[in-house]
Tab-separated table of C-alpha atoms in Angstrom:
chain	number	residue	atom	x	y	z
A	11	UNK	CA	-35.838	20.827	-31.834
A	12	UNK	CA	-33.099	23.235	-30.655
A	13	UNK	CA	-34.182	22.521	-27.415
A	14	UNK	CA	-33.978	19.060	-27.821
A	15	UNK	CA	-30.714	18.931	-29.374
A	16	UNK	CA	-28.827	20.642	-26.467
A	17	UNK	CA	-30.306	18.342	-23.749
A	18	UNK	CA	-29.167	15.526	-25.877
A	19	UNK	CA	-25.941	16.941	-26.145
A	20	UNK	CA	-26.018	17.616	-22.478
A	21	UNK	CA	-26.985	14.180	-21.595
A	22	UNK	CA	-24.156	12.507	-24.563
A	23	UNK	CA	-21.509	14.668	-22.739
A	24	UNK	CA	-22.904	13.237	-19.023
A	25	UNK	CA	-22.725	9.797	-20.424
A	26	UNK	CA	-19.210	10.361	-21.809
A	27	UNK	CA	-17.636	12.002	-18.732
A	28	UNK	CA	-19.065	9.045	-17.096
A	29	UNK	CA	-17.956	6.286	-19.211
A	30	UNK	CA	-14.466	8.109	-18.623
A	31	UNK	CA	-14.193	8.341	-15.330
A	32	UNK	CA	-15.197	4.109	-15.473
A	33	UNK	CA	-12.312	3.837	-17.592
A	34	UNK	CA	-9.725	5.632	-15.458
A	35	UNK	CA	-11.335	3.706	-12.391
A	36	UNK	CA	-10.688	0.351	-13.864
A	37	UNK	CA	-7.122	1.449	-15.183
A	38	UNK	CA	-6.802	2.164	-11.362
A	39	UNK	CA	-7.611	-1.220	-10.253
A	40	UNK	CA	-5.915	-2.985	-13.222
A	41	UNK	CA	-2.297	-1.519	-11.834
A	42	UNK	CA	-3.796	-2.646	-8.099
A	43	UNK	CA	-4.519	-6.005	-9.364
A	44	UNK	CA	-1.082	-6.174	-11.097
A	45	UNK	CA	0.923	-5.007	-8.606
A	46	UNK	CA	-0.908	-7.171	-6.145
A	47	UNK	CA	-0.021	-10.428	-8.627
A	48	UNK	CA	3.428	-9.084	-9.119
A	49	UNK	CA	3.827	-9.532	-4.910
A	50	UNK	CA	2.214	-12.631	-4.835
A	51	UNK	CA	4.622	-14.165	-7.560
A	52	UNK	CA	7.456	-12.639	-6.033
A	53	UNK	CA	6.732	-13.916	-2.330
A	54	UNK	CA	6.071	-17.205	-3.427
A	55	UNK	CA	9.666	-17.776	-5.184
A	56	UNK	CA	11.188	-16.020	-2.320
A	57	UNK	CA	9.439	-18.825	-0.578
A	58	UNK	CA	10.692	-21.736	-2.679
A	59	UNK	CA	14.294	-20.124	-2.321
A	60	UNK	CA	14.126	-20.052	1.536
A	61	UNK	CA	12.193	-23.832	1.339
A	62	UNK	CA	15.437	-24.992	-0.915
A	63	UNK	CA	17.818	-23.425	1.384
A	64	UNK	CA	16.069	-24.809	4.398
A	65	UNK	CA	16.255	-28.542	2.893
A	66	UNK	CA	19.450	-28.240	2.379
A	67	UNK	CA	20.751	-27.049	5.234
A	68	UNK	CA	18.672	-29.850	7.279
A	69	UNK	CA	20.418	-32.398	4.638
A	70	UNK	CA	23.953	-31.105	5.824
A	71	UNK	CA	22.669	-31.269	9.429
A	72	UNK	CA	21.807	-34.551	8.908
A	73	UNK	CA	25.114	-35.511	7.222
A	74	UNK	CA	27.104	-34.273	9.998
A	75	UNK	CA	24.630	-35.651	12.548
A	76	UNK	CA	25.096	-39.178	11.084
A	77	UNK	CA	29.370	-38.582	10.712
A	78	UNK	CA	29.309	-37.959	14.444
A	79	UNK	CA	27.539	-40.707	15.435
A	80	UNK	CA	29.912	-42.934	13.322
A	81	UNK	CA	32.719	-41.149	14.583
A	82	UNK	CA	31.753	-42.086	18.297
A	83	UNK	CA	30.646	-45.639	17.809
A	84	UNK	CA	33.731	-46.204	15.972
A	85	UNK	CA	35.688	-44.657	18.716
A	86	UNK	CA	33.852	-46.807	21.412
A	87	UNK	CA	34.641	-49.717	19.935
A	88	UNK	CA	37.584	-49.060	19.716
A	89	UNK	CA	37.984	-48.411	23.407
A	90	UNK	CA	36.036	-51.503	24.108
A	91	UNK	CA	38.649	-53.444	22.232
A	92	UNK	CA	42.014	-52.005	23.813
């Protein structure tokens, strides 16, 4: 009866404070997880930026690479004529 009552009340707020303290533990790891994804996301289109970047700057290598070579074969031949 009375008895009865109060344990159950004891035991409803257990389970509650419980059930709470769940609650702010998953919040916890929600923002972890989040934050972690937010990172991830982040890195990886820094990534693709730099990758871009990188091809391009090995197509303008290339590009000058191939104007130099031109630029002395067309210069020893040239020579070889004269």
């Amino acid at each position: 009866s009375k008895w009865q009552i109060k344990s159950h009340d004891i035991e409803m707020e257990f389970v509650e404070k419980q059930f709470c303290e769940v609650g702010i533990q998953i919040e916890k790891q929600y923002c972890e997880v989040d934050y972690i994804y937010d990172y991830v996301v982040e890195s990886w289109e820094y990534d693709q930026k730099i990758y871009k970047l990188s091809q391009e700057l090995i197509e303008q290598n290339n590009d000058l690479l191939l104007k130099w070579k031109n630029r002395f074969s067309t210069q020893e031949k040239k020579e070889l004529i004269q």
